[in-house]
Amino acid sequence: MRRCSRNACSGVAVATLTFEYESSTAVLGPLALEADPGSYDLCALHAERTTAPVGWEIIKMPYSATMPGQQIADDDLIALAAAVREVGLSTQDSQRQKSTTKPKSRGGTRHLRVVRDDQ
């Protein structure tokens, strides 16, 4: 049983808060199956009081405050993750298209090189 990530709180975690920095979106949903260092497990009190930072959007998925192990349908959570990822990928693609200029050569030989993964 995982505990709330907030300092000095020993409540049982019932929800997980994750951030999608690229699209400025916070997602509060049911407790993740495994602890993730980039997310925050919250008790019912802290999950209810959670707000998004200024300029961010928060998406609150339903979660069970009384039964921490109970999860919403996996399909709903996967669909939400895919939608957030799609927004982030479309932003990355548009940024890549804008930065097609090659860096200027500084002369001399360098021992480190950047290898682009074009997959």
mmCIF file of N, CA and C in Angstrom:
data_model
loop_
_atom_site.group_PDB
_atom_site.id
_atom_site.type_symbol
_atom_site.label_atom_id
_atom_site.label_comp_id
_atom_site.label_asym_id
_atom_site.label_seq_id
_atom_site.Cartn_x
_atom_site.Cartn_y
_atom_site.Cartn_z
ATOM 1 N N MET A 1 0.852 -1.165 0.000
ATOM 2 C CA MET A 1 0.000 0.000 0.000
ATOM 3 C C MET A 1 0.909 1.242 0.000
ATOM 4 N N ARG A 2 0.717 2.111 -0.991
ATOM 5 C CA ARG A 2 1.552 3.308 -1.100
ATOM 6 C C ARG A 2 0.943 4.459 -0.306
ATOM 7 N N ARG A 3 1.800 5.355 0.131
ATOM 8 C CA ARG A 3 1.400 6.517 0.918
ATOM 9 C C ARG A 3 1.404 7.772 0.060
ATOM 10 N N CYS A 4 0.737 8.804 0.528
ATOM 11 C CA CYS A 4 0.665 10.095 -0.150
ATOM 12 C C CYS A 4 2.069 10.688 -0.281
ATOM 13 N N SER A 5 2.352 11.300 -1.419
ATOM 14 C CA SER A 5 3.666 11.894 -1.686
ATOM 15 C C SER A 5 3.866 13.237 -0.989
ATOM 16 N N ARG A 6 2.814 13.846 -0.496
ATOM 17 C CA ARG A 6 2.937 15.154 0.157
ATOM 18 C C ARG A 6 3.693 15.015 1.479
ATOM 19 N N ASN A 7 4.508 16.016 1.783
ATOM 20 C CA ASN A 7 5.287 16.018 3.026
ATOM 21 C C ASN A 7 4.371 15.945 4.241
ATOM 22 N N ALA A 8 4.779 15.176 5.213
ATOM 23 C CA ALA A 8 4.087 15.036 6.496
ATOM 24 C C ALA A 8 2.687 14.443 6.381
ATOM 25 N N CYS A 9 2.360 13.837 5.255
ATOM 26 C CA CYS A 9 1.057 13.191 5.104
ATOM 27 C C CYS A 9 1.269 11.678 5.088
ATOM 28 N N SER A 10 0.562 10.987 5.940
ATOM 29 C CA SER A 10 0.691 9.532 5.985
ATOM 30 C C SER A 10 -0.556 8.842 5.438
ATOM 31 N N GLY A 11 -1.385 9.600 4.714
ATOM 32 C CA GLY A 11 -2.608 9.043 4.145
ATOM 33 C C GLY A 11 -2.317 8.014 3.059
ATOM 34 N N VAL A 12 -3.262 7.130 2.845
ATOM 35 C CA VAL A 12 -3.139 6.102 1.808
ATOM 36 C C VAL A 12 -3.382 6.743 0.443
ATOM 37 N N ALA A 13 -2.481 6.488 -0.496
ATOM 38 C CA ALA A 13 -2.609 7.060 -1.842
ATOM 39 C C ALA A 13 -3.779 6.424 -2.582
ATOM 40 N N VAL A 14 -4.593 7.272 -3.228
ATOM 41 C CA VAL A 14 -5.734 6.788 -4.011
ATOM 42 C C VAL A 14 -5.711 7.313 -5.444
ATOM 43 N N ALA A 15 -4.830 8.284 -5.726
ATOM 44 C CA ALA A 15 -4.775 8.897 -7.056
ATOM 45 C C ALA A 15 -3.321 9.204 -7.411
ATOM 46 N N THR A 16 -3.049 9.323 -8.710
ATOM 47 C CA THR A 16 -1.709 9.654 -9.190
ATOM 48 C C THR A 16 -1.783 10.917 -10.032
ATOM 49 N N LEU A 17 -0.878 11.847 -9.757
ATOM 50 C CA LEU A 17 -0.783 13.106 -10.490
ATOM 51 C C LEU A 17 0.460 13.061 -11.369
ATOM 52 N N THR A 18 0.273 13.275 -12.669
ATOM 53 C CA THR A 18 1.398 13.313 -13.605
ATOM 54 C C THR A 18 1.336 14.614 -14.393
ATOM 55 N N PHE A 19 2.468 15.009 -14.927
ATOM 56 C CA PHE A 19 2.562 16.250 -15.688
ATOM 57 C C PHE A 19 3.073 15.968 -17.084
ATOM 58 N N GLU A 20 2.434 16.578 -18.072
ATOM 59 C CA GLU A 20 2.890 16.549 -19.470
ATOM 60 C C GLU A 20 3.385 17.962 -19.740
ATOM 61 N N TYR A 21 4.700 18.152 -19.587
ATOM 62 C CA TYR A 21 5.280 19.494 -19.649
ATOM 63 C C TYR A 21 5.142 20.127 -21.025
ATOM 64 N N GLU A 22 5.244 19.334 -22.069
ATOM 65 C CA GLU A 22 5.203 19.875 -23.425
ATOM 66 C C GLU A 22 3.867 20.543 -23.742
ATOM 67 N N SER A 23 2.780 19.966 -23.241
ATOM 68 C CA SER A 23 1.463 20.541 -23.522
ATOM 69 C C SER A 23 0.890 21.295 -22.319
ATOM 70 N N SER A 24 1.697 21.472 -21.268
ATOM 71 C CA SER A 24 1.266 22.175 -20.048
ATOM 72 C C SER A 24 -0.034 21.591 -19.509
ATOM 73 N N THR A 25 -0.034 20.269 -19.334
ATOM 74 C CA THR A 25 -1.219 19.563 -18.858
ATOM 75 C C THR A 25 -0.871 18.719 -17.638
ATOM 76 N N ALA A 26 -1.683 18.813 -16.598
ATOM 77 C CA ALA A 26 -1.562 17.956 -15.425
ATOM 78 C C ALA A 26 -2.711 16.950 -15.482
ATOM 79 N N VAL A 27 -2.408 15.686 -15.221
ATOM 80 C CA VAL A 27 -3.432 14.639 -15.264
ATOM 81 C C VAL A 27 -3.522 13.997 -13.882
ATOM 82 N N LEU A 28 -4.698 14.066 -13.279
ATOM 83 C CA LEU A 28 -4.964 13.441 -11.993
ATOM 84 C C LEU A 28 -5.919 12.289 -12.247
ATOM 85 N N GLY A 29 -5.456 11.084 -11.993
ATOM 86 C CA GLY A 29 -6.274 9.914 -12.278
ATOM 87 C C GLY A 29 -6.142 8.869 -11.196
ATOM 88 N N PRO A 30 -6.644 7.678 -11.463
ATOM 89 C CA PRO A 30 -6.578 6.607 -10.472
ATOM 90 C C PRO A 30 -5.134 6.247 -10.156
ATOM 91 N N LEU A 31 -4.925 5.639 -9.030
ATOM 92 C CA LEU A 31 -3.594 5.252 -8.580
ATOM 93 C C LEU A 31 -2.927 4.360 -9.622
ATOM 94 N N ALA A 32 -1.722 4.735 -10.031
ATOM 95 C CA ALA A 32 -0.975 3.951 -11.012
ATOM 96 C C ALA A 32 -0.637 2.583 -10.425
ATOM 97 N N LEU A 33 -0.498 1.599 -11.293
ATOM 98 C CA LEU A 33 -0.201 0.250 -10.830
ATOM 99 C C LEU A 33 1.160 0.175 -10.147
ATOM 100 N N GLU A 34 2.128 0.964 -10.643
ATOM 101 C CA GLU A 34 3.470 0.978 -10.058
ATOM 102 C C GLU A 34 3.870 2.415 -9.773
ATOM 103 N N ALA A 35 4.701 2.609 -8.759
ATOM 104 C CA ALA A 35 5.198 3.948 -8.436
ATOM 105 C C ALA A 35 6.124 4.419 -9.551
ATOM 106 N N ASP A 36 5.995 5.685 -9.924
ATOM 107 C CA ASP A 36 6.817 6.285 -10.974
ATOM 108 C C ASP A 36 7.500 7.515 -10.386
ATOM 109 N N PRO A 37 8.824 7.641 -10.563
ATOM 110 C CA PRO A 37 9.514 8.788 -9.971
ATOM 111 C C PRO A 37 9.045 10.139 -10.513
ATOM 112 N N GLY A 38 8.437 10.176 -11.688
ATOM 113 C CA GLY A 38 7.985 11.430 -12.275
ATOM 114 C C GLY A 38 6.549 11.780 -11.952
ATOM 115 N N SER A 39 5.916 11.017 -11.085
ATOM 116 C CA SER A 39 4.518 11.284 -10.740
ATOM 117 C C SER A 39 4.371 11.347 -9.224
ATOM 118 N N TYR A 40 3.215 11.799 -8.793
ATOM 119 C CA TYR A 40 2.948 11.962 -7.368
ATOM 120 C C TYR A 40 1.710 11.163 -6.994
ATOM 121 N N ASP A 41 1.840 10.300 -6.003
ATOM 122 C CA ASP A 41 0.702 9.560 -5.470
ATOM 123 C C ASP A 41 0.086 10.417 -4.367
ATOM 124 N N LEU A 42 -1.227 10.609 -4.427
ATOM 125 C CA LEU A 42 -1.898 11.500 -3.485
ATOM 126 C C LEU A 42 -3.025 10.793 -2.746
ATOM 127 N N CYS A 43 -3.237 11.187 -1.488
ATOM 128 C CA CYS A 43 -4.377 10.687 -0.722
ATOM 129 C C CYS A 43 -5.638 11.402 -1.223
ATOM 130 N N ALA A 44 -6.796 10.979 -0.744
ATOM 131 C CA ALA A 44 -8.061 11.559 -1.206
ATOM 132 C C ALA A 44 -8.137 13.056 -0.912
ATOM 133 N N LEU A 45 -7.673 13.483 0.258
ATOM 134 C CA LEU A 45 -7.731 14.898 0.624
ATOM 135 C C LEU A 45 -6.871 15.750 -0.313
ATOM 136 N N HIS A 46 -5.638 15.338 -0.535
ATOM 137 C CA HIS A 46 -4.750 16.125 -1.394
ATOM 138 C C HIS A 46 -5.155 16.032 -2.869
ATOM 139 N N ALA A 47 -5.697 14.909 -3.287
ATOM 140 C CA ALA A 47 -6.172 14.785 -4.670
ATOM 141 C C ALA A 47 -7.344 15.736 -4.914
ATOM 142 N N GLU A 48 -8.229 15.850 -3.945
ATOM 143 C CA GLU A 48 -9.395 16.733 -4.075
ATOM 144 C C GLU A 48 -8.978 18.202 -4.135
ATOM 145 N N ARG A 49 -7.936 18.558 -3.404
ATOM 146 C CA ARG A 49 -7.484 19.954 -3.336
ATOM 147 C C ARG A 49 -6.505 20.341 -4.448
ATOM 148 N N THR A 50 -6.105 19.408 -5.274
ATOM 149 C CA THR A 50 -5.097 19.678 -6.301
ATOM 150 C C THR A 50 -5.624 20.628 -7.365
ATOM 151 N N THR A 51 -4.816 21.620 -7.688
ATOM 152 C CA THR A 51 -5.122 22.548 -8.777
ATOM 153 C C THR A 51 -3.925 22.580 -9.719
ATOM 154 N N ALA A 52 -4.155 23.044 -10.928
ATOM 155 C CA ALA A 52 -3.080 23.128 -11.917
ATOM 156 C C ALA A 52 -2.313 24.433 -11.732
ATOM 157 N N PRO A 53 -1.026 24.423 -12.076
ATOM 158 C CA PRO A 53 -0.265 25.673 -12.031
ATOM 159 C C PRO A 53 -0.863 26.705 -12.991
ATOM 160 N N VAL A 54 -0.559 27.966 -12.778
ATOM 161 C CA VAL A 54 -1.065 29.044 -13.632
ATOM 162 C C VAL A 54 -0.633 28.783 -15.074
ATOM 163 N N GLY A 55 -1.595 28.850 -15.996
ATOM 164 C CA GLY A 55 -1.311 28.621 -17.410
ATOM 165 C C GLY A 55 -1.379 27.164 -17.826
ATOM 166 N N TRP A 56 -1.654 26.277 -16.902
ATOM 167 C CA TRP A 56 -1.744 24.853 -17.192
ATOM 168 C C TRP A 56 -3.205 24.416 -17.177
ATOM 169 N N GLU A 57 -3.458 23.289 -17.843
ATOM 170 C CA GLU A 57 -4.784 22.676 -17.838
ATOM 171 C C GLU A 57 -4.696 21.429 -16.970
ATOM 172 N N ILE A 58 -5.739 21.147 -16.207
ATOM 173 C CA ILE A 58 -5.759 19.919 -15.415
ATOM 174 C C ILE A 58 -6.888 19.029 -15.905
ATOM 175 N N ILE A 59 -6.579 17.764 -16.071
ATOM 176 C CA ILE A 59 -7.571 16.762 -16.464
ATOM 177 C C ILE A 59 -7.751 15.844 -15.266
ATOM 178 N N LYS A 60 -8.967 15.794 -14.737
ATOM 179 C CA LYS A 60 -9.251 14.943 -13.579
ATOM 180 C C LYS A 60 -10.072 13.747 -14.028
ATOM 181 N N MET A 61 -9.471 12.582 -13.907
ATOM 182 C CA MET A 61 -10.148 11.328 -14.221
ATOM 183 C C MET A 61 -10.800 10.808 -12.938
ATOM 184 N N PRO A 62 -11.890 10.075 -13.064
ATOM 185 C CA PRO A 62 -12.523 9.540 -11.855
ATOM 186 C C PRO A 62 -11.620 8.513 -11.165
ATOM 187 N N TYR A 63 -11.630 8.534 -9.847
ATOM 188 C CA TYR A 63 -10.881 7.561 -9.055
ATOM 189 C C TYR A 63 -11.706 7.243 -7.818
ATOM 190 N N SER A 64 -11.397 6.135 -7.192
ATOM 191 C CA SER A 64 -12.138 5.719 -6.011
ATOM 192 C C SER A 64 -11.387 6.169 -4.765
ATOM 193 N N ALA A 65 -11.992 7.034 -3.974
ATOM 194 C CA ALA A 65 -11.353 7.527 -2.758
ATOM 195 C C ALA A 65 -11.465 6.530 -1.611
ATOM 196 N N THR A 66 -12.345 5.546 -1.721
ATOM 197 C CA THR A 66 -12.543 4.604 -0.624
ATOM 198 C C THR A 66 -11.808 3.292 -0.834
ATOM 199 N N MET A 67 -11.595 2.918 -2.081
ATOM 200 C CA MET A 67 -10.910 1.661 -2.358
ATOM 201 C C MET A 67 -9.700 1.938 -3.249
ATOM 202 N N PRO A 68 -8.512 2.126 -2.665
ATOM 203 C CA PRO A 68 -7.340 2.499 -3.433
ATOM 204 C C PRO A 68 -6.974 1.524 -4.539
ATOM 205 N N GLY A 69 -7.265 0.263 -4.392
ATOM 206 C CA GLY A 69 -6.878 -0.708 -5.406
ATOM 207 C C GLY A 69 -7.795 -0.733 -6.620
ATOM 208 N N GLN A 70 -8.956 -0.125 -6.508
ATOM 209 C CA GLN A 70 -9.930 -0.172 -7.592
ATOM 210 C C GLN A 70 -9.527 0.801 -8.696
ATOM 211 N N GLN A 71 -9.480 0.327 -9.934
ATOM 212 C CA GLN A 71 -9.031 1.138 -11.068
ATOM 213 C C GLN A 71 -10.185 1.359 -12.041
ATOM 214 N N ILE A 72 -10.134 2.494 -12.750
ATOM 215 C CA ILE A 72 -11.095 2.695 -13.828
ATOM 216 C C ILE A 72 -10.679 1.810 -14.989
ATOM 217 N N ALA A 73 -11.496 1.729 -15.991
ATOM 218 C CA ALA A 73 -11.197 0.877 -17.137
ATOM 219 C C ALA A 73 -9.859 1.265 -17.751
ATOM 220 N N ASP A 74 -9.022 0.262 -18.045
ATOM 221 C CA ASP A 74 -7.713 0.507 -18.642
ATOM 222 C C ASP A 74 -7.845 1.244 -19.965
ATOM 223 N N ASP A 75 -8.908 0.964 -20.716
ATOM 224 C CA ASP A 75 -9.093 1.617 -22.015
ATOM 225 C C ASP A 75 -9.202 3.132 -21.869
ATOM 226 N N ASP A 76 -9.887 3.599 -20.834
ATOM 227 C CA ASP A 76 -10.034 5.038 -20.616
ATOM 228 C C ASP A 76 -8.692 5.694 -20.320
ATOM 229 N N LEU A 77 -7.905 5.053 -19.469
ATOM 230 C CA LEU A 77 -6.604 5.606 -19.104
ATOM 231 C C LEU A 77 -5.644 5.585 -20.285
ATOM 232 N N ILE A 78 -5.672 4.526 -21.066
ATOM 233 C CA ILE A 78 -4.817 4.428 -22.254
ATOM 234 C C ILE A 78 -5.223 5.475 -23.280
ATOM 235 N N ALA A 79 -6.518 5.693 -23.452
ATOM 236 C CA ALA A 79 -6.988 6.711 -24.396
ATOM 237 C C ALA A 79 -6.550 8.103 -23.956
ATOM 238 N N LEU A 80 -6.609 8.383 -22.673
ATOM 239 C CA LEU A 80 -6.168 9.678 -22.162
ATOM 240 C C LEU A 80 -4.672 9.867 -22.382
ATOM 241 N N ALA A 81 -3.889 8.859 -22.061
ATOM 242 C CA ALA A 81 -2.437 8.948 -22.263
ATOM 243 C C ALA A 81 -2.101 9.148 -23.735
ATOM 244 N N ALA A 82 -2.806 8.467 -24.620
ATOM 245 C CA ALA A 82 -2.562 8.611 -26.061
ATOM 246 C C ALA A 82 -2.899 10.021 -26.533
ATOM 247 N N ALA A 83 -3.975 10.598 -26.014
ATOM 248 C CA ALA A 83 -4.360 11.957 -26.418
ATOM 249 C C ALA A 83 -3.326 12.977 -25.964
ATOM 250 N N VAL A 84 -2.850 12.839 -24.738
ATOM 251 C CA VAL A 84 -1.832 13.760 -24.235
ATOM 252 C C VAL A 84 -0.536 13.594 -25.017
ATOM 253 N N ARG A 85 -0.154 12.356 -25.305
ATOM 254 C CA ARG A 85 1.065 12.082 -26.073
ATOM 255 C C ARG A 85 0.951 12.649 -27.485
ATOM 256 N N GLU A 86 -0.231 12.527 -28.100
ATOM 257 C CA GLU A 86 -0.437 13.032 -29.462
ATOM 258 C C GLU A 86 -0.236 14.541 -29.528
ATOM 259 N N VAL A 87 -0.727 15.249 -28.537
ATOM 260 C CA VAL A 87 -0.535 16.702 -28.491
ATOM 261 C C VAL A 87 0.949 17.025 -28.379
ATOM 262 N N GLY A 88 1.659 16.299 -27.533
ATOM 263 C CA GLY A 88 3.094 16.526 -27.375
ATOM 264 C C GLY A 88 3.866 16.210 -28.635
ATOM 265 N N LEU A 89 3.514 15.126 -29.324
ATOM 266 C CA LEU A 89 4.223 14.751 -30.549
ATOM 267 C C LEU A 89 3.968 15.745 -31.668
ATOM 268 N N SER A 90 2.744 16.258 -31.785
ATOM 269 C CA SER A 90 2.466 17.225 -32.850
ATOM 270 C C SER A 90 3.253 18.513 -32.621
ATOM 271 N N THR A 91 3.448 18.888 -31.368
ATOM 272 C CA THR A 91 4.258 20.064 -31.051
ATOM 273 C C THR A 91 5.715 19.818 -31.406
ATOM 274 N N GLN A 92 6.220 18.622 -31.118
ATOM 275 C CA GLN A 92 7.608 18.284 -31.442
ATOM 276 C C GLN A 92 7.831 18.303 -32.942
ATOM 277 N N ASP A 93 6.898 17.753 -33.713
ATOM 278 C CA ASP A 93 7.040 17.712 -35.168
ATOM 279 C C ASP A 93 7.096 19.114 -35.756
ATOM 280 N N SER A 94 6.236 20.013 -35.273
ATOM 281 C CA SER A 94 6.235 21.376 -35.810
ATOM 282 C C SER A 94 7.525 22.100 -35.443
ATOM 283 N N GLN A 95 8.076 21.811 -34.274
ATOM 284 C CA GLN A 95 9.339 22.436 -33.880
ATOM 285 C C GLN A 95 10.489 21.900 -34.718
ATOM 286 N N ARG A 96 10.467 20.618 -35.046
ATOM 287 C CA ARG A 96 11.522 20.035 -35.882
ATOM 288 C C ARG A 96 11.504 20.636 -37.280
ATOM 289 N N GLN A 97 10.305 20.861 -37.819
ATOM 290 C CA GLN A 97 10.201 21.422 -39.160
ATOM 291 C C GLN A 97 10.727 22.849 -39.189
ATOM 292 N N LYS A 98 10.562 23.595 -38.115
ATOM 293 C CA LYS A 98 11.038 24.973 -38.058
ATOM 294 C C LYS A 98 12.561 25.040 -37.956
ATOM 295 N N SER A 99 13.171 24.045 -37.333
ATOM 296 C CA SER A 99 14.615 24.088 -37.114
ATOM 297 C C SER A 99 15.351 23.157 -38.073
ATOM 298 N N THR A 100 15.236 23.405 -39.366
ATOM 299 C CA THR A 100 15.908 22.569 -40.362
ATOM 300 C C THR A 100 17.255 23.131 -40.782
ATOM 301 N N THR A 101 17.645 24.289 -40.250
ATOM 302 C CA THR A 101 18.937 24.857 -40.606
ATOM 303 C C THR A 101 20.050 24.098 -39.896
ATOM 304 N N LYS A 102 21.174 23.946 -40.588
ATOM 305 C CA LYS A 102 22.306 23.233 -40.014
ATOM 306 C C LYS A 102 23.156 24.198 -39.195
ATOM 307 N N PRO A 103 23.749 23.708 -38.122
ATOM 308 C CA PRO A 103 24.587 24.574 -37.306
ATOM 309 C C PRO A 103 25.850 24.988 -38.061
ATOM 310 N N LYS A 104 26.344 26.172 -37.742
ATOM 311 C CA LYS A 104 27.547 26.673 -38.391
ATOM 312 C C LYS A 104 28.760 25.901 -37.889
ATOM 313 N N SER A 105 29.698 25.653 -38.782
ATOM 314 C CA SER A 105 30.920 24.955 -38.419
ATOM 315 C C SER A 105 31.859 25.924 -37.718
ATOM 316 N N ARG A 106 32.454 25.477 -36.642
ATOM 317 C CA ARG A 106 33.373 26.323 -35.893
ATOM 318 C C ARG A 106 34.827 26.043 -36.265
ATOM 319 N N GLY A 107 35.036 25.096 -37.147
ATOM 320 C CA GLY A 107 36.400 24.755 -37.528
ATOM 321 C C GLY A 107 37.041 23.836 -36.503
ATOM 322 N N GLY A 108 38.157 23.224 -36.908
ATOM 323 C CA GLY A 108 38.846 22.313 -36.008
ATOM 324 C C GLY A 108 38.124 20.985 -35.911
ATOM 325 N N THR A 109 38.765 20.034 -35.307
ATOM 326 C CA THR A 109 38.139 18.722 -35.150
ATOM 327 C C THR A 109 37.614 18.584 -33.732
ATOM 328 N N ARG A 110 36.532 17.926 -33.620
ATOM 329 C CA ARG A 110 35.910 17.686 -32.323
ATOM 330 C C ARG A 110 35.876 16.179 -32.092
ATOM 331 N N HIS A 111 35.943 15.787 -30.857
ATOM 332 C CA HIS A 111 35.911 14.360 -30.561
ATOM 333 C C HIS A 111 34.505 13.856 -30.254
ATOM 334 N N LEU A 112 33.549 14.752 -30.082
ATOM 335 C CA LEU A 112 32.161 14.356 -29.854
ATOM 336 C C LEU A 112 31.304 14.848 -31.004
ATOM 337 N N ARG A 113 30.353 14.023 -31.405
ATOM 338 C CA ARG A 113 29.455 14.403 -32.491
ATOM 339 C C ARG A 113 28.024 14.068 -32.099
ATOM 340 N N VAL A 114 27.098 14.829 -32.630
ATOM 341 C CA VAL A 114 25.677 14.580 -32.397
ATOM 342 C C VAL A 114 25.170 13.678 -33.503
ATOM 343 N N VAL A 115 24.560 12.572 -33.121
ATOM 344 C CA VAL A 115 23.997 11.635 -34.088
ATOM 345 C C VAL A 115 22.488 11.723 -33.961
ATOM 346 N N ARG A 116 21.831 12.099 -35.038
ATOM 347 C CA ARG A 116 20.380 12.271 -35.033
ATOM 348 C C ARG A 116 19.704 10.931 -35.298
ATOM 349 N N ASP A 117 18.705 10.624 -34.516
ATOM 350 C CA ASP A 117 17.914 9.414 -34.701
ATOM 351 C C ASP A 117 16.691 9.789 -35.524
ATOM 352 N N ASP A 118 16.654 9.406 -36.796
ATOM 353 C CA ASP A 118 15.586 9.819 -37.717
ATOM 354 C C ASP A 118 14.433 8.831 -37.763
ATOM 355 N N GLN A 119 14.208 8.123 -36.716
ATOM 356 C CA GLN A 119 13.121 7.139 -36.724
ATOM 357 C C GLN A 119 11.833 7.767 -36.386
#
